[in-house]
Each structure stands twice: as structure tokens, then as C-alpha cells.
XYZ file of C-alpha atoms in Angstrom:
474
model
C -120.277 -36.071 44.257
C -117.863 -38.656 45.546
C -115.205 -39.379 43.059
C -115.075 -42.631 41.087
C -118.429 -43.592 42.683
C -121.250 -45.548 40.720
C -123.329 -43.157 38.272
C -126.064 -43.692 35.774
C -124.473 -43.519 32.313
C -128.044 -41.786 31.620
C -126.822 -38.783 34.221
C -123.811 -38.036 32.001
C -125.577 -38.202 28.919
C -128.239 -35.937 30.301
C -125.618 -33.927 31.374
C -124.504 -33.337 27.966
C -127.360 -32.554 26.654
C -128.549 -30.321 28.850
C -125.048 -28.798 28.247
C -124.482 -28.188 31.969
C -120.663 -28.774 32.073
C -120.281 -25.540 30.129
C -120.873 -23.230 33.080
C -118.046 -24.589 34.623
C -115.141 -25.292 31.468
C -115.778 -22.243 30.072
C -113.577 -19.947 30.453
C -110.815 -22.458 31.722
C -107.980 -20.604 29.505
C -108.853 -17.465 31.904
C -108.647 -18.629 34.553
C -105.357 -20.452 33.866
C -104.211 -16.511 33.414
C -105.820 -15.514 36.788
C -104.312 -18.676 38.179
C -100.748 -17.191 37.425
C -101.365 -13.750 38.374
C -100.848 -14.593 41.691
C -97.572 -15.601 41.574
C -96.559 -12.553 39.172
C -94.783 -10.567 42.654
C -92.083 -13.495 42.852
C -90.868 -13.115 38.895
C -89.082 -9.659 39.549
C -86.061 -8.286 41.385
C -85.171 -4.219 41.768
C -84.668 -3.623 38.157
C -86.483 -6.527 35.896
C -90.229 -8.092 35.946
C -90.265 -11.809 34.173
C -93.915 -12.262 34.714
C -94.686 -12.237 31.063
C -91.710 -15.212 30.422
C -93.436 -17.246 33.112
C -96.969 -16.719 31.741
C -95.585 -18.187 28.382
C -93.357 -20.771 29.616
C -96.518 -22.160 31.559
C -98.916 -22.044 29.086
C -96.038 -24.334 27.003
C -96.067 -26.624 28.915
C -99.863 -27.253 28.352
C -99.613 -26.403 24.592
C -95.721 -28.168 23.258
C -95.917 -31.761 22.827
C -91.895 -31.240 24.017
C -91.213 -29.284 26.977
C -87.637 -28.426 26.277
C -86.896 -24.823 25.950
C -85.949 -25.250 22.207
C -89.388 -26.499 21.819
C -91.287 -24.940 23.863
C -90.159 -21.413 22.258
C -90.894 -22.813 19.099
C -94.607 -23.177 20.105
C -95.162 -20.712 22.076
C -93.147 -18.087 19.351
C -90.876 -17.115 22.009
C -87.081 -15.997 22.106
C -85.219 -19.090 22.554
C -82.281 -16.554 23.898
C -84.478 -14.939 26.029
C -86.067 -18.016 27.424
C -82.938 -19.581 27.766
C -82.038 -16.518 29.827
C -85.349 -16.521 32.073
C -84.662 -20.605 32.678
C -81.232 -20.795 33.508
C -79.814 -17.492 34.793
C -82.499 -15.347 35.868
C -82.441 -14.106 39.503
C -85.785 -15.162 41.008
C -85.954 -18.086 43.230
C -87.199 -21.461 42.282
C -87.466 -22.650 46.336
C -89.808 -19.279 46.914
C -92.450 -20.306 44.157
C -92.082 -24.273 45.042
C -92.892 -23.040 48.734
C -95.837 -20.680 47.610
C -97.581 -23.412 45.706
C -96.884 -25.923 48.577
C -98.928 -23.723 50.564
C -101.927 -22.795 48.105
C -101.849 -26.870 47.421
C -102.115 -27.071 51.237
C -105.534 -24.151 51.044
C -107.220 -25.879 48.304
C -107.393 -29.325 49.752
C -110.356 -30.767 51.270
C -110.219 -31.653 54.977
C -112.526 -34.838 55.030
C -109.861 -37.196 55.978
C -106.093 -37.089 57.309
C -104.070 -35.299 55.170
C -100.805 -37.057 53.330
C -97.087 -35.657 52.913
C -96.157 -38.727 50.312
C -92.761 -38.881 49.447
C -91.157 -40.846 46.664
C -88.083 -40.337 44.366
C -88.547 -40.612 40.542
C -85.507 -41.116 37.984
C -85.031 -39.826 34.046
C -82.585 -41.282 31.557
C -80.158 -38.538 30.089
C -77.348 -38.567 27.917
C -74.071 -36.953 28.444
C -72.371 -36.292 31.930
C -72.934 -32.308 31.925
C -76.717 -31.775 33.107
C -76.448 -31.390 36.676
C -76.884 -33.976 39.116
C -76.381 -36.688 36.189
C -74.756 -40.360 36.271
C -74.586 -44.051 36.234
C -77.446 -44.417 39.086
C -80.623 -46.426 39.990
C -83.142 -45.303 37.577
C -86.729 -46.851 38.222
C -88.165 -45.391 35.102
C -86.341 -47.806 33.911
C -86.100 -50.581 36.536
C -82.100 -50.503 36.142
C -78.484 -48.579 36.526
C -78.512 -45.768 34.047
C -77.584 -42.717 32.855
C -79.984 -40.925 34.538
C -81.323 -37.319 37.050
C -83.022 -38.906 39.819
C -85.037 -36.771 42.362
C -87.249 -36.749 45.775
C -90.872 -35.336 45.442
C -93.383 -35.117 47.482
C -97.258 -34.696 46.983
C -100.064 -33.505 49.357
C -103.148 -35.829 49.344
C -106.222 -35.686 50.774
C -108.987 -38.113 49.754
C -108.929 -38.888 46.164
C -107.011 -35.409 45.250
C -103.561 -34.032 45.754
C -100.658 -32.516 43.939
C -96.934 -31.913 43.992
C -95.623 -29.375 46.676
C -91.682 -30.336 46.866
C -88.867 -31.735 44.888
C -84.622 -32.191 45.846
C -82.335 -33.107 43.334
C -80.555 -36.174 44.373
C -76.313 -35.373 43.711
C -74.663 -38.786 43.589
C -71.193 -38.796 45.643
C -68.598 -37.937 42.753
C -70.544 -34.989 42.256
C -69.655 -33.641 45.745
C -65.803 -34.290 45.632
C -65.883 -32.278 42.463
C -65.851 -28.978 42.901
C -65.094 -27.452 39.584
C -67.991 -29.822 38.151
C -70.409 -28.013 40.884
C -69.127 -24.895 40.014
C -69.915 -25.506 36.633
C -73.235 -26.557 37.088
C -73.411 -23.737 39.515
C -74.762 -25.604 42.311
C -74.608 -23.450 45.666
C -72.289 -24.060 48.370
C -74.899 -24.987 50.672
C -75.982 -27.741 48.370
C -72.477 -29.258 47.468
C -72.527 -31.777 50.699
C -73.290 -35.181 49.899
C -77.525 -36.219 50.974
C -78.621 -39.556 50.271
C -81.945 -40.058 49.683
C -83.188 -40.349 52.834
C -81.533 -37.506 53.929
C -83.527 -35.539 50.808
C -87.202 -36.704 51.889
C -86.425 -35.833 56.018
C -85.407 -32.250 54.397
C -88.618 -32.160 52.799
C -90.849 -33.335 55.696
C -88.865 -30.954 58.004
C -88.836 -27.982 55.966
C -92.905 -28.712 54.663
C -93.842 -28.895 58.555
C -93.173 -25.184 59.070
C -95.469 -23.962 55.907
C -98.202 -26.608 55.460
C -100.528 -28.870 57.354
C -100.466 -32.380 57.129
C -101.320 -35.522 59.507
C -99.120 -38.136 58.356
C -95.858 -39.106 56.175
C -96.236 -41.834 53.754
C -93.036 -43.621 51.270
C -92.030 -46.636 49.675
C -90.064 -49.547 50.848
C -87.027 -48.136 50.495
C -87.671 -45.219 53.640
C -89.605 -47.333 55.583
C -86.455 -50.429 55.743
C -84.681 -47.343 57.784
C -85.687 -47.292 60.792
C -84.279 -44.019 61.828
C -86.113 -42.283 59.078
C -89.593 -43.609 60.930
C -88.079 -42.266 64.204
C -87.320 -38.972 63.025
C -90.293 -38.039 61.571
C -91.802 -39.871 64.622
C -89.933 -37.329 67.042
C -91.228 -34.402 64.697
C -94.590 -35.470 65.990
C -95.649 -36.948 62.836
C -97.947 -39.943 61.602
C -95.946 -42.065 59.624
C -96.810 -45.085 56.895
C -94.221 -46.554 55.443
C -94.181 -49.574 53.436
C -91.033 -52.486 54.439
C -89.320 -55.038 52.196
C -90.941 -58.477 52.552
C -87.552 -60.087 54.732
C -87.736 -57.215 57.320
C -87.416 -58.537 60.518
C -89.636 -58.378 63.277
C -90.050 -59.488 67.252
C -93.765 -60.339 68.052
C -93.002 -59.554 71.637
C -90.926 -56.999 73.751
C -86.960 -58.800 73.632
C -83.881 -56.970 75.062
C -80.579 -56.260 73.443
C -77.578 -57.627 75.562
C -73.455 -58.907 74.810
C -73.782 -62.700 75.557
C -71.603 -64.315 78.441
C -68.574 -65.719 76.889
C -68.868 -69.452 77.332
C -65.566 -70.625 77.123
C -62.216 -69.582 77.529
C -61.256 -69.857 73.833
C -62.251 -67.428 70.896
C -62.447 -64.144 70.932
C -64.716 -62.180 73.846
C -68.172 -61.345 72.985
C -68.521 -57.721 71.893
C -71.899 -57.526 69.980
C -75.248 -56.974 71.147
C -77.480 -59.749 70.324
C -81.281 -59.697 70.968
C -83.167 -62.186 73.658
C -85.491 -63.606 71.252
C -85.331 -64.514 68.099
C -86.489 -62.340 64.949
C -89.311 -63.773 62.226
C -89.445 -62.032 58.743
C -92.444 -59.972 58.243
C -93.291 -62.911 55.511
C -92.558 -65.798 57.485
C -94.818 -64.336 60.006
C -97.427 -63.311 57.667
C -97.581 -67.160 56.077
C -98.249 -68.353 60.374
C -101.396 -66.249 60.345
C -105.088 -68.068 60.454
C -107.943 -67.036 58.306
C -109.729 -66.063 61.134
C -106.452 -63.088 61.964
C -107.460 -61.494 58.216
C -110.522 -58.780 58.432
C -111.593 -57.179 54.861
C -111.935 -54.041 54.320
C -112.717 -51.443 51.753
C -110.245 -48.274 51.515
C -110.026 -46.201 48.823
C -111.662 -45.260 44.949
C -110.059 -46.527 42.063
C -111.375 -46.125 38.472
C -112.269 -50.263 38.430
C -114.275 -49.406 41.758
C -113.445 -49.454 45.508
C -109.748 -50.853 46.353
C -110.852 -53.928 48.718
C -108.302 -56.123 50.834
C -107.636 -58.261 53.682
C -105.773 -56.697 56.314
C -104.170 -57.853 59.457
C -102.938 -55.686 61.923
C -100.478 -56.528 64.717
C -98.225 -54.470 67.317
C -94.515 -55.979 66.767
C -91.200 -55.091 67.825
C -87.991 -53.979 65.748
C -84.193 -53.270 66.223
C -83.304 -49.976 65.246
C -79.818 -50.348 64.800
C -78.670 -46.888 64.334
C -79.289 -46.466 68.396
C -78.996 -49.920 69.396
C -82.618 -49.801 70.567
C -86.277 -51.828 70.454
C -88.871 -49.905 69.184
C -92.345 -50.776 68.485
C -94.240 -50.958 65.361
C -97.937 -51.408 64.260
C -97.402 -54.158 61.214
C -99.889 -53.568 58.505
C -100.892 -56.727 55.790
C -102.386 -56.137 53.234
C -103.633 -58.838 50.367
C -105.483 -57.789 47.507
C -106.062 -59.402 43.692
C -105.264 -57.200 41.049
C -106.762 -56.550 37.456
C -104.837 -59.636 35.923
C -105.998 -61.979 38.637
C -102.790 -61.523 40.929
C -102.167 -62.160 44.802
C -100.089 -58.761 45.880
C -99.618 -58.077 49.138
C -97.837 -55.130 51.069
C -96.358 -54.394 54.633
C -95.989 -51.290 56.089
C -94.977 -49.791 59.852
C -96.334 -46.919 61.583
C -96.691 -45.698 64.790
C -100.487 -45.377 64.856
C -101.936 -47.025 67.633
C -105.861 -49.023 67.191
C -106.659 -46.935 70.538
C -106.834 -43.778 68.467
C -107.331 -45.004 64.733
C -109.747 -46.997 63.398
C -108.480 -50.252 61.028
C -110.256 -48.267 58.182
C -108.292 -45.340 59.237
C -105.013 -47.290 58.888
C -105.913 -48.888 55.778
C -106.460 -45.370 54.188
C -102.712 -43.809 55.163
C -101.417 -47.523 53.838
C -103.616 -46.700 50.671
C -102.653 -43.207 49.710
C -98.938 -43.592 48.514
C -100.910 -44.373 44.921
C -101.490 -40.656 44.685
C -97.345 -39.407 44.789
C -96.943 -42.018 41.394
C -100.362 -40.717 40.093
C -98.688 -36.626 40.518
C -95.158 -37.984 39.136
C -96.978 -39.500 36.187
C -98.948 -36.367 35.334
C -95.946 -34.351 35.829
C -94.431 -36.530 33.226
C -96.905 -37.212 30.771
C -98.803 -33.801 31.050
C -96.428 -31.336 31.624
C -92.621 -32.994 30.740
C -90.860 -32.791 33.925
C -88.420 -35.510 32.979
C -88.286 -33.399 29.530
C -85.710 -30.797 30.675
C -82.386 -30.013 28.660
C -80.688 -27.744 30.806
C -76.986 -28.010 32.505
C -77.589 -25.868 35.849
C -78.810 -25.912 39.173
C -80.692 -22.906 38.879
C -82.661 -24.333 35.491
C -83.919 -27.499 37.035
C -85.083 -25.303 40.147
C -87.142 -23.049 37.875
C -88.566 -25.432 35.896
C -89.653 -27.947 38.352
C -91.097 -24.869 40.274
C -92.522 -23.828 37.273
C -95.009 -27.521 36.508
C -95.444 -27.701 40.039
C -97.027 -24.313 39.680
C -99.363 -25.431 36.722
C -100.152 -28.247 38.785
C -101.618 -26.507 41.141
C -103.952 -24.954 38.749
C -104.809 -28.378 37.218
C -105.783 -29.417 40.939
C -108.073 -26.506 41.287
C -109.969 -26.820 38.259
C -110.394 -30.776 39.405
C -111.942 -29.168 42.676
C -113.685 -26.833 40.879
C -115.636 -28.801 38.442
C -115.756 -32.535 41.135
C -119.196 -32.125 41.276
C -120.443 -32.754 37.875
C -117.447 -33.662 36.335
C -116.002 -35.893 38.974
C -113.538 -37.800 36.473
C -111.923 -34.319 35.055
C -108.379 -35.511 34.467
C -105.097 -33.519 33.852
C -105.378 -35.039 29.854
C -108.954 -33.284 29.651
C -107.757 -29.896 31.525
C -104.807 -29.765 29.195
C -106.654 -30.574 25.808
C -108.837 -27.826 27.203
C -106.793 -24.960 27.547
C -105.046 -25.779 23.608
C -108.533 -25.936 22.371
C -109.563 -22.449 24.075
C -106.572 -21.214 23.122
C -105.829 -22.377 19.621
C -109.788 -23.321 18.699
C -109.968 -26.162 15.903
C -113.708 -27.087 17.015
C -116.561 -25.340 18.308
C -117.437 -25.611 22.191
C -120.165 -28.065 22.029
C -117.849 -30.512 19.975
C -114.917 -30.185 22.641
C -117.354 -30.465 25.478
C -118.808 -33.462 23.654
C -115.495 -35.515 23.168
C -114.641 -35.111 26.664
C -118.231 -35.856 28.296
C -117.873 -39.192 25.566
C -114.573 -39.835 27.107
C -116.009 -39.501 30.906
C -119.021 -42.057 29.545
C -116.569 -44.512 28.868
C -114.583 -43.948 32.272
C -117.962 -44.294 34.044
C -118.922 -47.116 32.194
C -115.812 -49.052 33.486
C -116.270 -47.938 37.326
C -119.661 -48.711 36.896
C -118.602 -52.678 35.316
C -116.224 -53.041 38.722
C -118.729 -51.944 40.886
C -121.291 -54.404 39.553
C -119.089 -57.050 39.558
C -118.230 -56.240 43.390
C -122.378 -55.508 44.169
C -124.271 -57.581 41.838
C -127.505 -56.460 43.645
C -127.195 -52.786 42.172
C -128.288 -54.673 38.552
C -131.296 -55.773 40.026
């Protein structure tokens, strides 16, 4: 059943009744266990096994309303000291289990459409100065400088799913010149060199393209205003989308790059390269365009209905000036009205051609970056990434391996149960697992509450979709 599509309310409601959904949430606490079984051969070195810490410190992340390790052991009854001891020194590696879920992520996916690498960084306020990778930086959890951990992740998307499959912790530049704070922290050697951001997310594409599949790279504004980023991942052999500021600059035909003749004998002798013809912000073009240059079309699911917009699509020119050198761009445009009645509108490059790709095809890559936020948000809300209290390298390895790993699970059971249960969320899979695990209800009532809560989703879709195809009242 295709996700956020229209649906009878009467189907769910004979759905619970019938009590249907049962065969497929029951047992979800099991499978959670069988779930993390198969990582159980990378907690262990030649003398210790810490399977049994991981099994606890994943289910706590479902079950603690705080995800710090103080809490955490508190809910789950645990050792703090040995917790403590399983987060933060323990010898088994953080990039190994990131890497194996990257690649049962990439298995579980469906292959209906092209498949996403999304990349986007994601900031936490913290206090103090001793948690590594912390200071006075760009957080936009916040919108603002802050004390804050900022990192890149990156999801896999296909379609309407995906889920997280890699994360770099983003050291700002005083942390590099300080060795005895690194030490302290004990970040490795190979990690003390300074990365910006940019430098992070080509890691990650680079490093992702030798373990998983994947048709195109997707990122915010702030990638796709470099324009050797694009031609990186462009000489990887890559797809990319990548959304631009609103006053990047564009030629809307082929110019050359040349040192003007000096025109007099006074002043100093031209030295810079100047381009032949002159340079129009993406905006500025955008405002030139007829209606008649606009086509609409419809992209994605949402849960108000189908994302509709008005695209234009146009081959343009830019100056990478990292080489000194004219590339060419496809310029996507994209207007749509949001819920509150709002014009926004979005421009993106990418070096797909309209010989090979269909505009819908376009629109879709353009579309998907949604789904990175969507992970970061769950990752958040569900399972406390930006939650952690811990002071080393090693700590923040393990436990953002550690929810990426539970993600994974929460992106099977989505798979598992999309064809009755289409709008199973992270919120229902985790109130799931506490109620099969610490029962305060019988089945039928927790199966109720959530079939209620899909009723209401569906009732919503189904308002957007009416509103959008008023002949499906009739």
C-alpha cells in the first residue's frame, strides 16, 4: 500500500476490528532482540563479550525518557560503572557497527526509485568546554552561535523510507592546535587534522561508495554554494542535488574566463580573470521567467497529501572558482505554498541531464532532502542523540553507532508492517516495545490507541487530498 495515500477511514476501522494488525505487532519486543543478535560478533575482543551491555543500552534508549548514561542505567537497572565503562572505554569499534548498519540500511530498502545518500549537519547546545568536539559554533538547533557539538549525518532514502547510515563529528579549529585537549578527549591521531564541513560530508560520500549502493547525493544550501563539492562527487560518478543560496550566480549561456587588455597606461596591469558575459543571480533570473516557462508537477507524499509545485528547469553555466573553470549546471525552481498559505521556493544544481531523466525524476532527487531532517528528528526525539553526556571520542562513536543501530530496526519494522499499517511511525514502534516490555494495558487496548492515532493521521491525508481532488467526494 503506497504510503500516505488516500484510504477509507472505514478500512482502518475495519482493520481494528477485525484485529488484523496483531499478526504483525506482536511480538515486536522479539524481534527487537533478534534484531540485535546480529550485531552481537562486533561487541567482543580476545578476552571480553559486551553483547549483553549493548542489548540493554539499546533497549534504553526505547524505554528512558533521558538517554544519558546516568539515566539510562537508572531505567534499565544497570551498573552506571559498568555502563560508563562499555560507553566510553570499551575496545570495540563504533566505525565497524556504523558501517554494518549502513549496509543492512542499504539491504532493506526498496528499489522502486533512485536511491538517496542525503547529507546534512545537525548541532546540540552543551555546557562546559570538556565534551569533545564542543564550542562557540553555528548551532541550527538553535538558529544561532552557541555552545554547542555539531555533526555531519547522512541518511539513505528511497521512496518515502530511509534511515541514518553515517555520522562525523565536526572539530572546530582550536580543537586541532590543541593537542593536550585532543589527548584528553582521546581523539586519534588520524582525526586531530582540521575538516570543515564539507570536507566531513565528501568523507562520507567517499567512504559510503565502497559499502552501499546509492544513485545520487543530495544537501542543503550550504554544500551545494561550493562548487567543488558538486564536482567531486561529480568525478566519483555520482548524481548530485544540491540546493544553492538564492544570490548564487549564474551564466545562461557558455562565457569564457580571460585577464582583460589593460586600457591605458596608468593603474596597475590587469591580473584577474574576469568572465565574457555577465552573471544574473539565480533570483533575478528566476523573477525574468514567463508563466508559460513554469510546468507543475506532483513529487512526493506528505502526511497533508502529495507535495505539488511549479518547476522550471534550465541548463546554466557557473564559475567554479577553485579551478578557474565554467562548468555547467541543470538549475532547478521550485515554487510551492505551504500549510500557512506561504510562497517558498528553492534552487538547486545537479548534473542530471533531461536526455536521461525525466522532470518528475528531477523533482523527486530535489524532493528527498526532507527525509535526512525527518531521520535527525527521530534520532532526537525518539532515541536522544543530542542527549549524550560523555567527554571522549570513543563515547560519542559508540553511542551514535549505537541509535543508528536501533534505527535500523525501527526502519524494518516500518517495512515490515507498510502494508496495513502504512503510517507506523518511530513514536508508535517505540511506545510499542515499553508496552511489550513493561505491560500497563492489555494488547487489544495498545493496538487500539495506536490504530485511533493512525485514524486521525488518515483522516488529515485524506482532508489534503480532498481539498487537492474534490471529485474523490463525489
Amino acid at each position: 500500500m503506497e504510503k500516505q495515500a488516500y484510504r477509507p477511514i472505514d478500512d482502518l476501522k475495519k482493520l481494528l476490528k477485525s484485529k488484523k494488525y496483531g499478526e504483525t505487532l506482536t511480538g515486536l519486543a522479539s524481534r527487537l532482540g533478534l534484531h540485535l543478535s546480529g550485531y552481537q560478533h562486533i561487541f567482543k575482543n580476545k578476552t571480553k563479550r559486551f553483547f549483553s551491555k549493548a542489548q540493554t543500552y539499546a533497549q534504553g534508549l526505547l524505554l528512558s525518557e533521558i538517554r544519558n548514561i546516568e539515566k539510562l542505567s537508572e531505567t534499565m537497572n544497570s551498573n552506571y560503572y559498568q555502563m560508563q565503562h562499555f560507553i566510553t572505554e570499551s575496545a570495540w569499534s563504533g566505525r565497524e557497527l556504523i558501517d554494518q548498519v549502513a549496509q543492512e540500511v542499504n539491504s532493506l530498502l526498496p528499489k522502486g526509485k533512485l536511491t538517496g545518500l542525503i547529507i546534512d549537519e545537525s548541532g546540540w547546545v552543551k555546557k562546559g568546554h570538556k565534551s569533545v568536539g564542543v564550542g562557540h559554533q553555528y548551532c541550527g538547533n538553535v538558529g544561532k552561535l552557541s555552545n554547542s557539538q555539531v555533526a555531519v549525518f547522512a541518511a539513505l532514502n528511497n521512496g518515502d523510507f530511509s534511515s541514518m547510515v553515517d555520522a562525523r563529528l565536526f572539530l572546530p579549529e582550536d580543537w586541532c592546535l590543541n593537542s593536550t585537549r585532543c589527548d584528553e578527549a582521546g581523539i586519534p591521531e588520524s582525526e586531530r587534522g582540521f575538516k570543515t564541513k564539507l570536507d566531513l560530508a565528501y568523507e562520507i560520500v567517499k567512504h559510503q561508495s565502497n559499502q552501499i549502493d546509492f544513485d545520487f547525493v543530495s544537501a542543503d544550501g550550504y554544500y551545494g554554494n561550493d562548487a567543488d563539492f558538486a564536482r567531486k562527487i561529480d568525478e566519483l560518478g555520482y548524481l548530485y542535488m544540491l540546493d544553492i543560496h538564492a544570490n548564487q550566480s549564474i551564466y545562461t549561456e557558455p562565457t569564457e574566463l580571460e585577464i582583460p587588455e589593460r586600457k591605458s597606461t596608468k593603474g596597475p596591469t590587469p591580473r584577474k580573470l574576469k568572465a565574457t558575459k555577465p552573471a544574473i543571480s539565480v533570483t533575478d533570473y528566476m523573477n525574468q521567467l514567463s508563466e508559460e516557462q513554469w510546468q507543475k508537477l506532483t513529487v512526493r507524499n506528505t502526511t497533508k497529501g502529495k507535495l505539488t509545485g511549479h518547476y522550471h528547469l534550465a541548463k546554466v553555466f557557473i564559475w567554479n572558482k577553485a579551478i578557474d573553470r565554467i562548468e555547467q549546471r541543470l538549475l532547478v525552481i521550485r515554487k510551492t505554498i505551504t500549510s500557512d498559505k506561504e510562497l517558498e521556493i528553492k534552487f538547486s544544481f545537479t548534473n542530471a541531464n533531461l536526455e536521461q531523466y525525466t522532470p518528475e525524476v528531477i523533482a523527486y532527487m530535489q524532493a528527498q532532502r526532507f527525509f535526512v531532517e525527518h531521520c535527525i528528528k527521530e534520532s532526537k526525539q525518539i532515541l536522544g542523540i543530542d542527549q549524550f553526556q560523555t567527554r571522549k571520542w570513543n563515547a560519542w562513536m559508540h553511542q551514535t553507532a549505537l541509535n543508528f543501530m536501533v534505527s535500523s530496526f525501527i526502519l524494518k519494522e516500518k517495512l515490515r508492517n507498510n502494508e496495513d499499517l502504512p503510517l507506523l511511525s518511530a513514536r508508535d514502534i517505540k511506545e510499542l516495545i515499553i508496552f511489550q516490555l513493561h505491560k500497563q494495558m492489555t494488547d487489544d487496548q495498545m493496538y487500539e490507541k495506536i490504530i485511533n492515532r493512525h485514524i486521525r493521521r488518515q483522516q488529515d491525508i485524506n482532508n489534503a487530498y480532498l481539498r487537492q481532488n474534490p471529485n474523490l467526494s463525489k
